[in-house]
Coordinates of N, CA and C in Angstrom, one line a residue:
M22 N 13.1 1.0 -5.2 CA 13.5 1.4 -3.8 C 12.3 1.3 -2.9
K23 N 12.5 0.9 -1.7 CA 11.4 0.8 -0.8 C 10.9 2.2 -0.4
L24 N 9.7 2.2 -0.1 CA 9.1 3.5 0.3 C 9.8 4.1 1.6
V25 N 10.1 3.2 2.5 CA 10.7 3.7 3.8 C 12.1 4.3 3.5
T26 N 12.8 3.7 2.6 CA 14.1 4.3 2.2 C 13.9 5.7 1.5
Y27 N 13.0 5.8 0.7 CA 12.7 7.0 0.0 C 12.3 8.1 1.0
M28 N 11.4 7.7 1.9 CA 10.9 8.7 2.9 C 12.0 9.2 3.8
K29 N 13.0 8.3 4.2 CA 14.1 8.7 5.0 C 15.0 9.7 4.3
A30 N 15.0 9.6 3.0 CA 16.0 10.4 2.2 C 15.5 11.8 1.9
I31 N 14.2 12.1 2.2 CA 13.6 13.4 1.9 C 13.2 14.1 3.2
S32 N 13.1 15.4 3.1 CA 12.7 16.2 4.3 C 11.2 15.9 4.7
K33 N 10.9 16.3 5.9 CA 9.5 16.2 6.3 C 8.5 17.0 5.4
E34 N 9.0 18.2 5.0 CA 8.1 19.0 4.1 C 7.9 18.2 2.8
E35 N 8.9 17.6 2.3 CA 8.8 16.8 1.0 C 7.9 15.6 1.2
R36 N 8.0 15.0 2.4 CA 7.1 13.8 2.7 C 5.6 14.3 2.8
E37 N 5.4 15.4 3.4 CA 4.1 16.0 3.5 C 3.5 16.4 2.1
A38 N 4.4 16.9 1.3 CA 4.0 17.3 -0.1 C 3.7 16.0 -0.9
L39 N 4.4 15.0 -0.7 CA 4.2 13.7 -1.4 C 2.8 13.2 -1.0
A40 N 2.5 13.2 0.2 CA 1.2 12.7 0.7 C 0.1 13.5 0.1
E41 N 0.2 14.8 0.0 CA -0.8 15.7 -0.6 C -1.0 15.4 -2.0
K42 N 0.1 15.2 -2.8 CA 0.1 14.9 -4.2 C -0.6 13.6 -4.4
C43 N -0.4 12.7 -3.5 CA -1.0 11.3 -3.6 C -2.4 11.2 -3.0
N44 N -3.0 12.3 -2.6 CA -4.4 12.4 -2.1 C -4.5 11.5 -0.9
T45 N -3.5 11.5 0.0 CA -3.6 10.7 1.2 C -3.1 11.6 2.4
S46 N -3.2 11.1 3.6 CA -2.6 11.8 4.7 C -1.2 11.4 4.9
Y47 N -0.5 12.3 5.5 CA 1.0 12.1 5.8 C 1.1 10.9 6.7
Q48 N 0.2 10.7 7.7 CA 0.2 9.6 8.6 C 0.0 8.3 7.9
H49 N -0.9 8.3 6.9 CA -1.2 7.0 6.2 C 0.0 6.6 5.4
L50 N 0.7 7.6 4.8 CA 1.9 7.3 4.0 C 3.0 6.8 4.9
L51 N 3.1 7.3 6.1 CA 4.1 6.8 7.1 C 3.7 5.4 7.5
N52 N 2.5 5.1 7.7 CA 2.0 3.8 8.1 C 2.4 2.8 7.0
I53 N 2.2 3.1 5.8 CA 2.6 2.2 4.7 C 4.1 2.0 4.6
A54 N 4.8 3.1 4.8 CA 6.3 3.0 4.7 C 6.9 2.2 5.8
Y55 N 6.4 2.4 7.0 CA 7.0 1.8 8.2 C 6.4 0.5 8.8
A56 N 5.3 0.1 8.2 CA 4.5 -1.1 8.7 C 5.1 -2.4 8.3
A57 N 6.2 -2.4 7.6 CA 6.8 -3.7 7.2 C 5.8 -4.7 6.5
G58 N 5.0 -4.2 5.6 CA 4.1 -5.1 4.9 C 2.8 -5.3 5.6
N59 N 2.6 -4.8 6.8 CA 1.3 -5.0 7.5 C 0.2 -4.1 6.9
K60 N 0.7 -2.9 6.5 CA -0.3 -2.0 5.8 C 0.2 -1.9 4.4
K61 N -0.8 -2.1 3.5 CA -0.4 -2.0 2.0 C -1.1 -0.8 1.4
A62 N -0.4 -0.3 0.4 CA -1.0 0.8 -0.4 C -2.1 0.2 -1.3
S63 N -3.1 0.9 -1.6 CA -4.1 0.4 -2.6 C -3.5 0.5 -4.0
L64 N -4.2 -0.1 -4.9 CA -3.7 0.0 -6.3 C -3.6 1.4 -6.7
E65 N -4.6 2.2 -6.5 CA -4.6 3.7 -6.9 C -3.4 4.4 -6.2
L66 N -3.2 4.2 -4.9 CA -2.2 4.9 -4.2 C -0.8 4.4 -4.7
S67 N -0.7 3.1 -5.0 CA 0.6 2.6 -5.5 C 0.9 3.4 -6.8
L68 N 0.0 3.6 -7.7 CA 0.2 4.3 -8.9 C 0.6 5.7 -8.7
L69 N -0.1 6.4 -7.7 CA 0.2 7.8 -7.4 C 1.6 7.9 -6.8
I70 N 2.0 7.0 -5.9 CA 3.3 7.1 -5.4 C 4.4 6.9 -6.4
D71 N 4.2 5.9 -7.3 CA 5.1 5.7 -8.4 C 5.2 6.9 -9.3
E72 N 4.1 7.5 -9.6 CA 4.1 8.7 -10.4 C 4.8 9.9 -9.7
H73 N 4.5 10.1 -8.5 CA 5.1 11.3 -7.8 C 6.5 11.1 -7.2
T74 N 7.0 9.9 -7.2 CA 8.4 9.7 -6.9 C 9.2 9.5 -8.2
E75 N 8.5 9.7 -9.3 CA 9.2 9.6 -10.6 C 9.8 8.2 -10.8
G76 N 9.0 7.2 -10.3 CA 9.4 5.8 -10.4 C 10.5 5.3 -9.5
E77 N 10.9 6.2 -8.6 CA 11.9 5.7 -7.6 C 11.3 4.7 -6.6
V78 N 10.0 4.8 -6.3 CA 9.3 3.8 -5.6 C 8.3 3.3 -6.5
S79 N 8.5 2.1 -7.1 CA 7.6 1.6 -8.1 C 6.4 0.9 -7.6
C80 N 5.4 0.8 -8.4 CA 4.2 0.0 -8.1 C 4.5 -1.4 -7.7
E81 N 5.4 -2.0 -8.5 CA 5.8 -3.3 -8.3 C 6.5 -3.5 -6.9
E82 N 7.3 -2.5 -6.5 CA 7.9 -2.6 -5.2 C 6.9 -2.5 -4.0
L83 N 5.9 -1.6 -4.2 CA 4.9 -1.4 -3.2 C 3.9 -2.6 -3.1
R84 N 3.6 -3.2 -4.2 CA 2.6 -4.3 -4.2 C 3.0 -5.4 -5.2
P85 N 4.0 -6.1 -4.8 CA 4.4 -7.2 -5.7 C 3.3 -8.3 -5.9
D86 N 2.4 -8.3 -4.9 CA 1.3 -9.3 -5.0 C 0.3 -9.0 -6.2
L87 N 0.4 -7.8 -6.8 CA -0.4 -7.4 -7.9 C 0.3 -7.5 -9.2
Q88 N 1.4 -8.3 -9.3 CA 2.2 -8.3 -10.5 C 1.4 -8.6 -11.8
P89 N 0.5 -9.5 -11.8 CA -0.3 -9.6 -13.1 C -1.0 -8.4 -13.5
R90 N -1.5 -7.6 -12.5 CA -2.2 -6.4 -12.8 C -1.2 -5.3 -13.4
W91 N 0.0 -5.3 -12.8 CA 1.0 -4.3 -13.3 C 1.4 -4.6 -14.7
D92 N 1.6 -5.9 -15.0 CA 1.9 -6.3 -16.4 C 0.9 -5.9 -17.4
Y93 N -0.4 -6.1 -17.0 CA -1.5 -5.6 -17.8 C -1.5 -4.1 -18.0
C94 N -1.3 -3.4 -16.9 CA -1.3 -1.9 -17.0 C -0.2 -1.4 -17.9
Q95 N 1.0 -2.0 -17.8 CA 2.1 -1.6 -18.6 C 1.8 -1.9 -20.1
Y96 N 1.1 -3.1 -20.4 CA 0.7 -3.4 -21.7 C -0.2 -2.3 -22.3
K97 N -1.3 -2.0 -21.5 CA -2.2 -1.0 -21.9 C -1.6 0.4 -22.1
Y98 N -0.7 0.7 -21.2 CA 0.0 2.0 -21.3 C 0.8 2.1 -22.6
M99 N 1.6 1.0 -22.9 CA 2.4 1.0 -24.1 C 1.5 1.0 -25.4
H100 N 0.4 0.3 -25.3 CA -0.5 0.3 -26.5 C -1.1 1.7 -26.7
A101 N -1.5 2.3 -25.6 CA -2.0 3.7 -25.7 C -1.0 4.7 -26.3
Q102 N 0.3 4.5 -25.8 CA 1.4 5.4 -26.3 C 1.6 5.2 -27.8
N103 N 1.6 3.9 -28.2 CA 1.8 3.6 -29.6 C 0.6 4.1 -30.5
S104 N -0.6 4.0 -30.0 CA -1.7 4.6 -30.7 C -1.6 6.1 -30.8
L105 N -1.2 6.7 -29.8 CA -1.0 8.2 -29.8 C 0.0 8.6 -30.8
V106 N 1.1 7.9 -30.8 CA 2.2 8.2 -31.8 C 1.7 8.0 -33.2
A107 N 1.0 7.0 -33.4 CA 0.4 6.7 -34.7 C -0.6 7.8 -35.2
A108 N -1.4 8.2 -34.2 CA -2.4 9.2 -34.5 C -1.7 10.6 -34.8
V109 N -0.7 10.9 -34.1 CA 0.0 12.2 -34.3 C 0.8 12.1 -35.6
G110 N 1.3 11.0 -35.9 CA 2.0 10.8 -37.2 C 1.2 10.9 -38.4
T111 N -0.1 10.7 -38.3 CA -1.0 10.8 -39.5 C -1.7 12.1 -39.6
A112 N -1.5 13.0 -38.6 CA -2.2 14.3 -38.6 C -1.4 15.3 -39.5

């Protein structure tokens, strides 16, 4: 889902809370949502938005230009999860 669509679907209080959780200002979040690609979220902010919208606004949606990086991050995440499962299983 596009960030602008997500932002329109939640209350102003929820938008402000999202900005706070993402360590950014409410205005900056609005600029990214409504700037039609002219303002882009940083890699870090993209990850935070993805996390705090529970994946409704994905990193890939926010920054499709970083697709190789997302593929790598997903690979690293899956590898870390598998390592954790294996470590717990041997404990």
